[in-house]
JSON list of N, CA, C and O in Angstrom, two decimals:
[
{"chain": "A", "resi": 1438, "resn": "MET", "atom": "N", "xyz": [16.82, -11.29, 32.24]},
{"chain": "A", "resi": 1438, "resn": "MET", "atom": "CA", "xyz": [15.40, -11.47, 31.94]},
{"chain": "A", "resi": 1438, "resn": "MET", "atom": "C", "xyz": [15.21, -11.35, 30.43]},
{"chain": "A", "resi": 1438, "resn": "MET", "atom": "O", "xyz": [15.76, -10.44, 29.80]},
{"chain": "A", "resi": 1439, "resn": "SER", "atom": "N", "xyz": [14.43, -12.23, 29.87]},
{"chain": "A", "resi": 1439, "resn": "SER", "atom": "CA", "xyz": [14.21, -12.21, 28.43]},
{"chain": "A", "resi": 1439, "resn": "SER", "atom": "C", "xyz": [12.98, -11.37, 28.08]},
{"chain": "A", "resi": 1439, "resn": "SER", "atom": "O", "xyz": [12.09, -11.16, 28.92]},
{"chain": "A", "resi": 1440, "resn": "MET", "atom": "N", "xyz": [12.95, -10.90, 26.85]},
{"chain": "A", "resi": 1440, "resn": "MET", "atom": "CA", "xyz": [11.85, -10.08, 26.39]},
{"chain": "A", "resi": 1440, "resn": "MET", "atom": "C", "xyz": [10.70, -10.99, 25.92]},
{"chain": "A", "resi": 1440, "resn": "MET", "atom": "O", "xyz": [10.93, -12.02, 25.29]},
{"chain": "A", "resi": 1441, "resn": "ASP", "atom": "N", "xyz": [9.47, -10.59, 26.22]},
{"chain": "A", "resi": 1441, "resn": "ASP", "atom": "CA", "xyz": [8.32, -11.36, 25.77]},
{"chain": "A", "resi": 1441, "resn": "ASP", "atom": "C", "xyz": [8.24, -11.37, 24.26]},
{"chain": "A", "resi": 1441, "resn": "ASP", "atom": "O", "xyz": [8.54, -10.37, 23.62]},
{"chain": "A", "resi": 1442, "resn": "LYS", "atom": "N", "xyz": [7.82, -12.49, 23.66]},
{"chain": "A", "resi": 1442, "resn": "LYS", "atom": "CA", "xyz": [7.82, -12.61, 22.20]},
{"chain": "A", "resi": 1442, "resn": "LYS", "atom": "C", "xyz": [6.84, -11.65, 21.53]},
{"chain": "A", "resi": 1442, "resn": "LYS", "atom": "O", "xyz": [7.02, -11.28, 20.39]},
{"chain": "A", "resi": 1443, "resn": "SER", "atom": "N", "xyz": [5.81, -11.21, 22.24]},
{"chain": "A", "resi": 1443, "resn": "SER", "atom": "CA", "xyz": [4.87, -10.26, 21.65]},
{"chain": "A", "resi": 1443, "resn": "SER", "atom": "C", "xyz": [5.46, -8.87, 21.50]},
{"chain": "A", "resi": 1443, "resn": "SER", "atom": "O", "xyz": [4.94, -8.05, 20.75]},
{"chain": "A", "resi": 1444, "resn": "LEU", "atom": "N", "xyz": [6.56, -8.60, 22.21]},
{"chain": "A", "resi": 1444, "resn": "LEU", "atom": "CA", "xyz": [7.20, -7.29, 22.13]},
{"chain": "A", "resi": 1444, "resn": "LEU", "atom": "C", "xyz": [8.32, -7.23, 21.11]},
{"chain": "A", "resi": 1444, "resn": "LEU", "atom": "O", "xyz": [8.83, -6.16, 20.81]},
{"chain": "A", "resi": 1445, "resn": "LYS", "atom": "N", "xyz": [8.72, -8.37, 20.58]},
{"chain": "A", "resi": 1445, "resn": "LYS", "atom": "CA", "xyz": [9.80, -8.41, 19.60]},
{"chain": "A", "resi": 1445, "resn": "LYS", "atom": "C", "xyz": [9.25, -8.09, 18.22]},
{"chain": "A", "resi": 1445, "resn": "LYS", "atom": "O", "xyz": [8.14, -8.47, 17.88]},
{"chain": "A", "resi": 1446, "resn": "LYS", "atom": "N", "xyz": [10.06, -7.40, 17.45]},
{"chain": "A", "resi": 1446, "resn": "LYS", "atom": "CA", "xyz": [9.68, -7.09, 16.08]},
{"chain": "A", "resi": 1446, "resn": "LYS", "atom": "C", "xyz": [10.12, -8.26, 15.20]},
{"chain": "A", "resi": 1446, "resn": "LYS", "atom": "O", "xyz": [11.29, -8.59, 15.14]},
{"chain": "A", "resi": 1447, "resn": "ALA", "atom": "N", "xyz": [9.18, -8.87, 14.52]},
{"chain": "A", "resi": 1447, "resn": "ALA", "atom": "CA", "xyz": [9.47, -10.07, 13.74]},
{"chain": "A", "resi": 1447, "resn": "ALA", "atom": "C", "xyz": [9.55, -9.76, 12.25]},
{"chain": "A", "resi": 1447, "resn": "ALA", "atom": "O", "xyz": [8.81, -10.30, 11.43]},
{"chain": "A", "resi": 1448, "resn": "GLY", "atom": "N", "xyz": [10.42, -8.84, 11.87]},
{"chain": "A", "resi": 1448, "resn": "GLY", "atom": "CA", "xyz": [10.62, -8.56, 10.44]},
{"chain": "A", "resi": 1448, "resn": "GLY", "atom": "C", "xyz": [9.46, -7.87, 9.77]},
{"chain": "A", "resi": 1448, "resn": "GLY", "atom": "O", "xyz": [9.18, -8.14, 8.60]},
{"chain": "A", "resi": 1449, "resn": "GLY", "atom": "N", "xyz": [8.74, -7.03, 10.46]},
{"chain": "A", "resi": 1449, "resn": "GLY", "atom": "CA", "xyz": [7.63, -6.30, 9.85]},
{"chain": "A", "resi": 1449, "resn": "GLY", "atom": "C", "xyz": [6.35, -7.11, 9.85]},
{"chain": "A", "resi": 1449, "resn": "GLY", "atom": "O", "xyz": [6.19, -8.06, 10.62]},
{"chain": "A", "resi": 1450, "resn": "LEU", "atom": "N", "xyz": [5.44, -6.74, 8.99]},
{"chain": "A", "resi": 1450, "resn": "LEU", "atom": "CA", "xyz": [4.16, -7.43, 8.92]},
{"chain": "A", "resi": 1450, "resn": "LEU", "atom": "C", "xyz": [4.31, -8.77, 8.22]},
{"chain": "A", "resi": 1450, "resn": "LEU", "atom": "O", "xyz": [4.95, -8.86, 7.18]},
{"chain": "A", "resi": 1451, "resn": "GLY", "atom": "N", "xyz": [3.69, -9.77, 8.77]},
{"chain": "A", "resi": 1451, "resn": "GLY", "atom": "CA", "xyz": [3.76, -11.08, 8.17]},
{"chain": "A", "resi": 1451, "resn": "GLY", "atom": "C", "xyz": [2.52, -11.41, 7.36]},
{"chain": "A", "resi": 1451, "resn": "GLY", "atom": "O", "xyz": [2.43, -12.47, 6.76]},
{"chain": "A", "resi": 1452, "resn": "ARG", "atom": "N", "xyz": [1.57, -10.49, 7.31]},
{"chain": "A", "resi": 1452, "resn": "ARG", "atom": "CA", "xyz": [0.34, -10.78, 6.58]},
{"chain": "A", "resi": 1452, "resn": "ARG", "atom": "C", "xyz": [-0.03, -9.60, 5.68]},
{"chain": "A", "resi": 1452, "resn": "ARG", "atom": "O", "xyz": [0.55, -8.52, 5.76]},
{"chain": "A", "resi": 1453, "resn": "GLN", "atom": "N", "xyz": [-1.02, -9.81, 4.85]},
{"chain": "A", "resi": 1453, "resn": "GLN", "atom": "CA", "xyz": [-1.48, -8.80, 3.89]},
{"chain": "A", "resi": 1453, "resn": "GLN", "atom": "C", "xyz": [-2.17, -7.66, 4.62]},
{"chain": "A", "resi": 1453, "resn": "GLN", "atom": "O", "xyz": [-3.04, -7.89, 5.46]},
{"chain": "A", "resi": 1454, "resn": "ARG", "atom": "N", "xyz": [-1.76, -6.44, 4.32]},
{"chain": "A", "resi": 1454, "resn": "ARG", "atom": "CA", "xyz": [-2.45, -5.28, 4.88]},
{"chain": "A", "resi": 1454, "resn": "ARG", "atom": "C", "xyz": [-3.70, -5.04, 4.06]},
{"chain": "A", "resi": 1454, "resn": "ARG", "atom": "O", "xyz": [-3.72, -5.23, 2.86]},
{"chain": "A", "resi": 1455, "resn": "ASN", "atom": "N", "xyz": [-4.76, -4.58, 4.70]},
{"chain": "A", "resi": 1455, "resn": "ASN", "atom": "CA", "xyz": [-5.99, -4.32, 3.97]},
{"chain": "A", "resi": 1455, "resn": "ASN", "atom": "C", "xyz": [-6.21, -2.83, 3.71]},
{"chain": "A", "resi": 1455, "resn": "ASN", "atom": "O", "xyz": [-7.21, -2.44, 3.15]},
{"chain": "A", "resi": 1456, "resn": "VAL", "atom": "N", "xyz": [-5.25, -2.00, 4.12]},
{"chain": "A", "resi": 1456, "resn": "VAL", "atom": "CA", "xyz": [-5.34, -0.56, 3.88]},
{"chain": "A", "resi": 1456, "resn": "VAL", "atom": "C", "xyz": [-4.02, -0.10, 3.26]},
{"chain": "A", "resi": 1456, "resn": "VAL", "atom": "O", "xyz": [-2.95, -0.42, 3.75]},
{"chain": "A", "resi": 1457, "resn": "LEU", "atom": "N", "xyz": [-4.12, 0.64, 2.16]},
{"chain": "A", "resi": 1457, "resn": "LEU", "atom": "CA", "xyz": [-2.93, 1.16, 1.50]},
{"chain": "A", "resi": 1457, "resn": "LEU", "atom": "C", "xyz": [-2.62, 2.56, 2.04]},
{"chain": "A", "resi": 1457, "resn": "LEU", "atom": "O", "xyz": [-3.53, 3.30, 2.41]},
{"chain": "A", "resi": 1458, "resn": "THR", "atom": "N", "xyz": [-1.36, 2.93, 2.04]},
{"chain": "A", "resi": 1458, "resn": "THR", "atom": "CA", "xyz": [-1.00, 4.29, 2.40]},
{"chain": "A", "resi": 1458, "resn": "THR", "atom": "C", "xyz": [-1.32, 5.21, 1.22]},
{"chain": "A", "resi": 1458, "resn": "THR", "atom": "O", "xyz": [-1.53, 4.73, 0.09]},
{"chain": "A", "resi": 1459, "resn": "ARG", "atom": "N", "xyz": [-1.37, 6.50, 1.45]},
{"chain": "A", "resi": 1459, "resn": "ARG", "atom": "CA", "xyz": [-1.71, 7.42, 0.38]},
{"chain": "A", "resi": 1459, "resn": "ARG", "atom": "C", "xyz": [-0.74, 7.32, -0.79]},
{"chain": "A", "resi": 1459, "resn": "ARG", "atom": "O", "xyz": [-1.18, 7.24, -1.94]},
{"chain": "A", "resi": 1460, "resn": "PRO", "atom": "N", "xyz": [0.60, 7.29, -0.56]},
{"chain": "A", "resi": 1460, "resn": "PRO", "atom": "CA", "xyz": [1.51, 7.14, -1.71]},
{"chain": "A", "resi": 1460, "resn": "PRO", "atom": "C", "xyz": [1.28, 5.84, -2.48]},
{"chain": "A", "resi": 1460, "resn": "PRO", "atom": "O", "xyz": [1.38, 5.81, -3.70]},
{"chain": "A", "resi": 1461, "resn": "GLU", "atom": "N", "xyz": [0.95, 4.76, -1.77]},
{"chain": "A", "resi": 1461, "resn": "GLU", "atom": "CA", "xyz": [0.67, 3.49, -2.45]},
{"chain": "A", "resi": 1461, "resn": "GLU", "atom": "C", "xyz": [-0.59, 3.61, -3.29]},
{"chain": "A", "resi": 1461, "resn": "GLU", "atom": "O", "xyz": [-0.65, 3.12, -4.42]},
{"chain": "A", "resi": 1462, "resn": "ARG", "atom": "N", "xyz": [-1.62, 4.25, -2.75]},
{"chain": "A", "resi": 1462, "resn": "ARG", "atom": "CA", "xyz": [-2.87, 4.44, -3.51]},
{"chain": "A", "resi": 1462, "resn": "ARG", "atom": "C", "xyz": [-2.64, 5.29, -4.75]},
{"chain": "A", "resi": 1462, "resn": "ARG", "atom": "O", "xyz": [-3.13, 4.99, -5.83]},
{"chain": "A", "resi": 1463, "resn": "LEU", "atom": "N", "xyz": [-1.88, 6.39, -4.59]},
{"chain": "A", "resi": 1463, "resn": "LEU", "atom": "CA", "xyz": [-1.64, 7.27, -5.73]},
{"chain": "A", "resi": 1463, "resn": "LEU", "atom": "C", "xyz": [-0.84, 6.56, -6.82]},
{"chain": "A", "resi": 1463, "resn": "LEU", "atom": "O", "xyz": [-1.14, 6.70, -8.01]},
{"chain": "A", "resi": 1464, "resn": "ALA", "atom": "N", "xyz": [0.15, 5.75, -6.42]},
{"chain": "A", "resi": 1464, "resn": "ALA", "atom": "CA", "xyz": [0.93, 5.00, -7.40]},
{"chain": "A", "resi": 1464, "resn": "ALA", "atom": "C", "xyz": [0.04, 3.99, -8.13]},
{"chain": "A", "resi": 1464, "resn": "ALA", "atom": "O", "xyz": [0.14, 3.82, -9.35]},
{"chain": "A", "resi": 1465, "resn": "LEU", "atom": "N", "xyz": [-0.84, 3.35, -7.40]},
{"chain": "A", "resi": 1465, "resn": "LEU", "atom": "CA", "xyz": [-1.76, 2.37, -8.00]},
{"chain": "A", "resi": 1465, "resn": "LEU", "atom": "C", "xyz": [-2.72, 3.05, -8.97]},
{"chain": "A", "resi": 1465, "resn": "LEU", "atom": "O", "xyz": [-2.97, 2.55, -10.07]},
{"chain": "A", "resi": 1466, "resn": "LEU", "atom": "N", "xyz": [-3.25, 4.20, -8.57]},
{"chain": "A", "resi": 1466, "resn": "LEU", "atom": "CA", "xyz": [-4.18, 4.94, -9.44]},
{"chain": "A", "resi": 1466, "resn": "LEU", "atom": "C", "xyz": [-3.48, 5.47, -10.68]},
{"chain": "A", "resi": 1466, "resn": "LEU", "atom": "O", "xyz": [-4.06, 5.51, -11.76]},
{"chain": "A", "resi": 1467, "resn": "GLN", "atom": "N", "xyz": [-2.21, 5.89, -10.54]},
{"chain": "A", "resi": 1467, "resn": "GLN", "atom": "CA", "xyz": [-1.46, 6.36, -11.70]},
{"chain": "A", "resi": 1467, "resn": "GLN", "atom": "C", "xyz": [-1.21, 5.22, -12.68]},
{"chain": "A", "resi": 1467, "resn": "GLN", "atom": "O", "xyz": [-1.27, 5.42, -13.89]},
{"chain": "A", "resi": 1468, "resn": "GLU", "atom": "N", "xyz": [-0.92, 4.03, -12.16]},
{"chain": "A", "resi": 1468, "resn": "GLU", "atom": "CA", "xyz": [-0.71, 2.88, -13.04]},
{"chain": "A", "resi": 1468, "resn": "GLU", "atom": "C", "xyz": [-1.96, 2.59, -13.85]},
{"chain": "A", "resi": 1468, "resn": "GLU", "atom": "O", "xyz": [-1.88, 2.23, -15.02]},
{"chain": "A", "resi": 1469, "resn": "ASP", "atom": "N", "xyz": [-3.13, 2.71, -13.21]},
{"chain": "A", "resi": 1469, "resn": "ASP", "atom": "CA", "xyz": [-4.39, 2.42, -13.87]},
{"chain": "A", "resi": 1469, "resn": "ASP", "atom": "C", "xyz": [-4.93, 3.64, -14.64]},
{"chain": "A", "resi": 1469, "resn": "ASP", "atom": "O", "xyz": [-6.04, 3.58, -15.18]},
{"chain": "A", "resi": 1470, "resn": "GLU", "atom": "N", "xyz": [-4.16, 4.73, -14.64]},
{"chain": "A", "resi": 1470, "resn": "GLU", "atom": "CA", "xyz": [-4.52, 5.97, -15.33]},
{"chain": "A", "resi": 1470, "resn": "GLU", "atom": "C", "xyz": [-5.87, 6.53, -14.87]},
{"chain": "A", "resi": 1470, "resn": "GLU", "atom": "O", "xyz": [-6.67, 7.03, -15.65]},
{"chain": "A", "resi": 1471, "resn": "LYS", "atom": "N", "xyz": [-6.11, 6.46, -13.55]},
{"chain": "A", "resi": 1471, "resn": "LYS", "atom": "CA", "xyz": [-7.33, 7.01, -12.97]},
{"chain": "A", "resi": 1471, "resn": "LYS", "atom": "C", "xyz": [-7.06, 8.28, -12.18]},
{"chain": "A", "resi": 1471, "resn": "LYS", "atom": "O", "xyz": [-7.98, 8.88, -11.65]},
{"chain": "A", "resi": 1472, "resn": "TRP", "atom": "N", "xyz": [-5.77, 8.67, -12.09]},
{"chain": "A", "resi": 1472, "resn": "TRP", "atom": "CA", "xyz": [-5.41, 9.85, -11.32]},
{"chain": "A", "resi": 1472, "resn": "TRP", "atom": "C", "xyz": [-4.16, 10.48, -11.91]},
{"chain": "A", "resi": 1472, "resn": "TRP", "atom": "O", "xyz": [-3.26, 9.79, -12.38]},
{"chain": "A", "resi": 1473, "resn": "THR", "atom": "N", "xyz": [-4.11, 11.81, -11.90]},
{"chain": "A", "resi": 1473, "resn": "THR", "atom": "CA", "xyz": [-2.92, 12.56, -12.28]},
{"chain": "A", "resi": 1473, "resn": "THR", "atom": "C", "xyz": [-2.63, 13.57, -11.17]},
{"chain": "A", "resi": 1473, "resn": "THR", "atom": "O", "xyz": [-3.55, 13.96, -10.44]},
{"chain": "A", "resi": 1474, "resn": "PRO", "atom": "N", "xyz": [-1.39, 14.02, -11.03]},
{"chain": "A", "resi": 1474, "resn": "PRO", "atom": "CA", "xyz": [-1.07, 14.98, -9.97]},
{"chain": "A", "resi": 1474, "resn": "PRO", "atom": "C", "xyz": [-1.86, 16.29, -10.06]},
{"chain": "A", "resi": 1474, "resn": "PRO", "atom": "O", "xyz": [-2.08, 16.95, -9.05]},
{"chain": "A", "resi": 1475, "resn": "GLU", "atom": "N", "xyz": [-2.32, 16.65, -11.24]},
{"chain": "A", "resi": 1475, "resn": "GLU", "atom": "CA", "xyz": [-3.09, 17.88, -11.41]},
{"chain": "A", "resi": 1475, "resn": "GLU", "atom": "C", "xyz": [-4.46, 17.80, -10.73]},
{"chain": "A", "resi": 1475, "resn": "GLU", "atom": "O", "xyz": [-5.07, 18.82, -10.42]},
{"chain": "A", "resi": 1476, "resn": "LYS", "atom": "N", "xyz": [-4.98, 16.59, -10.50]},
{"chain": "A", "resi": 1476, "resn": "LYS", "atom": "CA", "xyz": [-6.31, 16.42, -9.91]},
{"chain": "A", "resi": 1476, "resn": "LYS", "atom": "C", "xyz": [-6.32, 16.66, -8.40]},
{"chain": "A", "resi": 1476, "resn": "LYS", "atom": "O", "xyz": [-7.37, 16.86, -7.82]},
{"chain": "A", "resi": 1477, "resn": "GLY", "atom": "N", "xyz": [-5.16, 16.60, -7.75]},
{"chain": "A", "resi": 1477, "resn": "GLY", "atom": "CA", "xyz": [-5.10, 16.79, -6.30]},
{"chain": "A", "resi": 1477, "resn": "GLY", "atom": "C", "xyz": [-5.28, 15.48, -5.56]},
{"chain": "A", "resi": 1477, "resn": "GLY", "atom": "O", "xyz": [-5.49, 14.43, -6.15]},
{"chain": "A", "resi": 1478, "resn": "VAL", "atom": "N", "xyz": [-5.23, 15.56, -4.23]},
{"chain": "A", "resi": 1478, "resn": "VAL", "atom": "CA", "xyz": [-5.28, 14.35, -3.42]},
{"chain": "A", "resi": 1478, "resn": "VAL", "atom": "C", "xyz": [-6.60, 14.16, -2.67]},
{"chain": "A", "resi": 1478, "resn": "VAL", "atom": "O", "xyz": [-6.74, 13.22, -1.89]},
{"chain": "A", "resi": 1479, "resn": "TYR", "atom": "N", "xyz": [-7.58, 15.00, -2.92]},
{"chain": "A", "resi": 1479, "resn": "TYR", "atom": "CA", "xyz": [-8.88, 14.86, -2.28]},
{"chain": "A", "resi": 1479, "resn": "TYR", "atom": "C", "xyz": [-9.84, 14.12, -3.20]},
{"chain": "A", "resi": 1479, "resn": "TYR", "atom": "O", "xyz": [-9.72, 14.17, -4.43]},
{"chain": "A", "resi": 1480, "resn": "ASN", "atom": "N", "xyz": [-10.81, 13.45, -2.62]},
{"chain": "A", "resi": 1480, "resn": "ASN", "atom": "CA", "xyz": [-11.83, 12.70, -3.35]},
{"chain": "A", "resi": 1480, "resn": "ASN", "atom": "C", "xyz": [-11.22, 11.67, -4.29]},
{"chain": "A", "resi": 1480, "resn": "ASN", "atom": "O", "xyz": [-11.60, 11.57, -5.45]},
{"chain": "A", "resi": 1481, "resn": "LEU", "atom": "N", "xyz": [-10.27, 10.89, -3.78]},
{"chain": "A", "resi": 1481, "resn": "LEU", "atom": "CA", "xyz": [-9.65, 9.85, -4.58]},
{"chain": "A", "resi": 1481, "resn": "LEU", "atom": "C", "xyz": [-10.63, 8.70, -4.78]},
{"chain": "A", "resi": 1481, "resn": "LEU", "atom": "O", "xyz": [-11.40, 8.38, -3.87]},
{"chain": "A", "resi": 1482, "resn": "PRO", "atom": "N", "xyz": [-10.60, 8.05, -5.94]},
{"chain": "A", "resi": 1482, "resn": "PRO", "atom": "CA", "xyz": [-11.45, 6.86, -6.11]},
{"chain": "A", "resi": 1482, "resn": "PRO", "atom": "C", "xyz": [-10.95, 5.73, -5.23]},
{"chain": "A", "resi": 1482, "resn": "PRO", "atom": "O", "xyz": [-9.80, 5.69, -4.83]},
{"chain": "A", "resi": 1483, "resn": "LYS", "atom": "N", "xyz": [-11.84, 4.79, -4.94]},
{"chain": "A", "resi": 1483, "resn": "LYS", "atom": "CA", "xyz": [-11.48, 3.65, -4.11]},
{"chain": "A", "resi": 1483, "resn": "LYS", "atom": "C", "xyz": [-10.55, 2.72, -4.87]},
{"chain": "A", "resi": 1483, "resn": "LYS", "atom": "O", "xyz": [-10.61, 2.62, -6.09]},
{"chain": "A", "resi": 1484, "resn": "THR", "atom": "N", "xyz": [-9.69, 2.03, -4.13]},
{"chain": "A", "resi": 1484, "resn": "THR", "atom": "CA", "xyz": [-8.79, 1.06, -4.73]},
{"chain": "A", "resi": 1484, "resn": "THR", "atom": "C", "xyz": [-8.85, -0.23, -3.93]},
{"chain": "A", "resi": 1484, "resn": "THR", "atom": "O", "xyz": [-9.10, -0.21, -2.73]},
{"chain": "A", "resi": 1485, "resn": "LYS", "atom": "N", "xyz": [-8.63, -1.34, -4.60]},
{"chain": "A", "resi": 1485, "resn": "LYS", "atom": "CA", "xyz": [-8.57, -2.62, -3.91]},
{"chain": "A", "resi": 1485, "resn": "LYS", "atom": "C", "xyz": [-7.13, -2.98, -3.66]},
{"chain": "A", "resi": 1485, "resn": "LYS", "atom": "O", "xyz": [-6.27, -2.74, -4.49]},
{"chain": "A", "resi": 1486, "resn": "SER", "atom": "N", "xyz": [-6.88, -3.58, -2.51]},
{"chain": "A", "resi": 1486, "resn": "SER", "atom": "CA", "xyz": [-5.55, -4.06, -2.20]},
{"chain": "A", "resi": 1486, "resn": "SER", "atom": "C", "xyz": [-5.30, -5.31, -3.01]},
{"chain": "A", "resi": 1486, "resn": "SER", "atom": "O", "xyz": [-6.08, -6.25, -2.97]},
{"chain": "A", "resi": 1487, "resn": "ARG", "atom": "N", "xyz": [-4.20, -5.33, -3.77]},
{"chain": "A", "resi": 1487, "resn": "ARG", "atom": "CA", "xyz": [-3.90, -6.47, -4.62]},
{"chain": "A", "resi": 1487, "resn": "ARG", "atom": "C", "xyz": [-3.22, -7.54, -3.80]},
{"chain": "A", "resi": 1487, "resn": "ARG", "atom": "O", "xyz": [-2.17, -7.33, -3.23]},
{"chain": "A", "resi": 1488, "resn": "ARG", "atom": "N", "xyz": [-3.80, -8.72, -3.77]},
{"chain": "A", "resi": 1488, "resn": "ARG", "atom": "CA", "xyz": [-3.21, -9.83, -3.02]},
{"chain": "A", "resi": 1488, "resn": "ARG", "atom": "C", "xyz": [-2.30, -10.62, -3.93]},
{"chain": "A", "resi": 1488, "resn": "ARG", "atom": "O", "xyz": [-2.57, -10.82, -5.10]},
{"chain": "A", "resi": 1489, "resn": "LEU", "atom": "N", "xyz": [-1.20, -11.09, -3.36]},
{"chain": "A", "resi": 1489, "resn": "LEU", "atom": "CA", "xyz": [-0.23, -11.86, -4.10]},
{"chain": "A", "resi": 1489, "resn": "LEU", "atom": "C", "xyz": [-0.12, -13.26, -3.51]},
{"chain": "A", "resi": 1489, "resn": "LEU", "atom": "O", "xyz": [-0.46, -13.48, -2.36]},
{"chain": "A", "resi": 1490, "resn": "ALA", "atom": "N", "xyz": [0.35, -14.17, -4.32]},
{"chain": "A", "resi": 1490, "resn": "ALA", "atom": "CA", "xyz": [0.58, -15.52, -3.84]},
{"chain": "A", "resi": 1490, "resn": "ALA", "atom": "C", "xyz": [1.72, -15.49, -2.82]},
{"chain": "A", "resi": 1490, "resn": "ALA", "atom": "O", "xyz": [2.59, -14.62, -2.88]},
{"chain": "A", "resi": 1491, "resn": "PRO", "atom": "N", "xyz": [1.74, -16.42, -1.89]},
{"chain": "A", "resi": 1491, "resn": "PRO", "atom": "CA", "xyz": [2.82, -16.44, -0.89]},
{"chain": "A", "resi": 1491, "resn": "PRO", "atom": "C", "xyz": [4.19, -16.52, -1.56]},
{"chain": "A", "resi": 1491, "resn": "PRO", "atom": "O", "xyz": [4.40, -17.27, -2.49]},
{"chain": "A", "resi": 1492, "resn": "GLY", "atom": "N", "xyz": [5.11, -15.70, -1.06]},
{"chain": "A", "resi": 1492, "resn": "GLY", "atom": "CA", "xyz": [6.47, -15.70, -1.58]},
{"chain": "A", "resi": 1492, "resn": "GLY", "atom": "C", "xyz": [6.70, -14.74, -2.72]},
{"chain": "A", "resi": 1492, "resn": "GLY", "atom": "O", "xyz": [7.83, -14.50, -3.12]},
{"chain": "A", "resi": 1493, "resn": "GLN", "atom": "N", "xyz": [5.66, -14.14, -3.27]},
{"chain": "A", "resi": 1493, "resn": "GLN", "atom": "CA", "xyz": [5.82, -13.19, -4.37]},
{"chain": "A", "resi": 1493, "resn": "GLN", "atom": "C", "xyz": [5.94, -11.77, -3.81]},
{"chain": "A", "resi": 1493, "resn": "GLN", "atom": "O", "xyz": [5.42, -11.48, -2.74]},
{"chain": "A", "resi": 1494, "resn": "THR", "atom": "N", "xyz": [6.59, -10.91, -4.57]},
{"chain": "A", "resi": 1494, "resn": "THR", "atom": "CA", "xyz": [6.65, -9.51, -4.21]},
{"chain": "A", "resi": 1494, "resn": "THR", "atom": "C", "xyz": [5.92, -8.71, -5.27]},
{"chain": "A", "resi": 1494, "resn": "THR", "atom": "O", "xyz": [5.83, -9.13, -6.42]},
{"chain": "A", "resi": 1495, "resn": "GLY", "atom": "N", "xyz": [5.38, -7.58, -4.87]},
{"chain": "A", "resi": 1495, "resn": "GLY", "atom": "CA", "xyz": [4.61, -6.76, -5.79]},
{"chain": "A", "resi": 1495, "resn": "GLY", "atom": "C", "xyz": [5.52, -6.02, -6.76]},
{"chain": "A", "resi": 1495, "resn": "GLY", "atom": "O", "xyz": [6.74, -6.05, -6.65]},
{"chain": "A", "resi": 1496, "resn": "PRO", "atom": "N", "xyz": [4.92, -5.32, -7.72]},
{"chain": "A", "resi": 1496, "resn": "PRO", "atom": "CA", "xyz": [5.71, -4.54, -8.66]},
{"chain": "A", "resi": 1496, "resn": "PRO", "atom": "C", "xyz": [6.43, -3.40, -7.95]},
{"chain": "A", "resi": 1496, "resn": "PRO", "atom": "O", "xyz": [5.91, -2.83, -6.99]},
{"chain": "A", "resi": 1497, "resn": "LYS", "atom": "N", "xyz": [7.63, -3.09, -8.40]},
{"chain": "A", "resi": 1497, "resn": "LYS", "atom": "CA", "xyz": [8.40, -2.01, -7.81]},
{"chain": "A", "resi": 1497, "resn": "LYS", "atom": "C", "xyz": [7.88, -0.70, -8.34]},
{"chain": "A", "resi": 1497, "resn": "LYS", "atom": "O", "xyz": [7.85, -0.46, -9.54]},
{"chain": "A", "resi": 1498, "resn": "ARG", "atom": "N", "xyz": [7.40, 0.15, -7.42]},
{"chain": "A", "resi": 1498, "resn": "ARG", "atom": "CA", "xyz": [6.86, 1.45, -7.82]},
{"chain": "A", "resi": 1498, "resn": "ARG", "atom": "C", "xyz": [7.83, 2.54, -7.36]},
{"chain": "A", "resi": 1498, "resn": "ARG", "atom": "O", "xyz": [8.24, 2.54, -6.21]},
{"chain": "A", "resi": 1499, "resn": "PRO", "atom": "N", "xyz": [8.19, 3.45, -8.25]},
{"chain": "A", "resi": 1499, "resn": "PRO", "atom": "CA", "xyz": [9.10, 4.52, -7.84]},
{"chain": "A", "resi": 1499, "resn": "PRO", "atom": "C", "xyz": [8.42, 5.46, -6.84]},
{"chain": "A", "resi": 1499, "resn": "PRO", "atom": "O", "xyz": [7.24, 5.75, -6.95]},
{"chain": "A", "resi": 1500, "resn": "GLY", "atom": "N", "xyz": [9.17, 5.86, -5.84]},
{"chain": "A", "resi": 1500, "resn": "GLY", "atom": "CA", "xyz": [8.66, 6.82, -4.86]},
{"chain": "A", "resi": 1500, "resn": "GLY", "atom": "C", "xyz": [7.91, 6.18, -3.72]},
{"chain": "A", "resi": 1500, "resn": "GLY", "atom": "O", "xyz": [7.51, 6.86, -2.80]},
{"chain": "A", "resi": 1501, "resn": "VAL", "atom": "N", "xyz": [7.68, 4.87, -3.74]},
{"chain": "A", "resi": 1501, "resn": "VAL", "atom": "CA", "xyz": [6.96, 4.20, -2.67]},
{"chain": "A", "resi": 1501, "resn": "VAL", "atom": "C", "xyz": [7.94, 3.31, -1.93]},
{"chain": "A", "resi": 1501, "resn": "VAL", "atom": "O", "xyz": [8.66, 2.53, -2.52]},
{"chain": "A", "resi": 1502, "resn": "LYS", "atom": "N", "xyz": [7.96, 3.43, -0.62]},
{"chain": "A", "resi": 1502, "resn": "LYS", "atom": "CA", "xyz": [8.89, 2.63, 0.18]},
{"chain": "A", "resi": 1502, "resn": "LYS", "atom": "C", "xyz": [8.28, 1.32, 0.58]},
{"chain": "A", "resi": 1502, "resn": "LYS", "atom": "O", "xyz": [7.16, 1.14, 0.75]}
]
């Protein structure tokens, strides 16, 4: 019996996520110099998800998987 195609993992997400994880947000805020580790992780400013053209990869950020 074959597995249904909806149950197979197709190489991760194929589309743009509209929510960033906390480490992604912190890395983005540090790049823009809007956050430092001394400020803590509560009451973070809002961030926009950066969209890329198809086939491009985002900047490599240390500490973010």
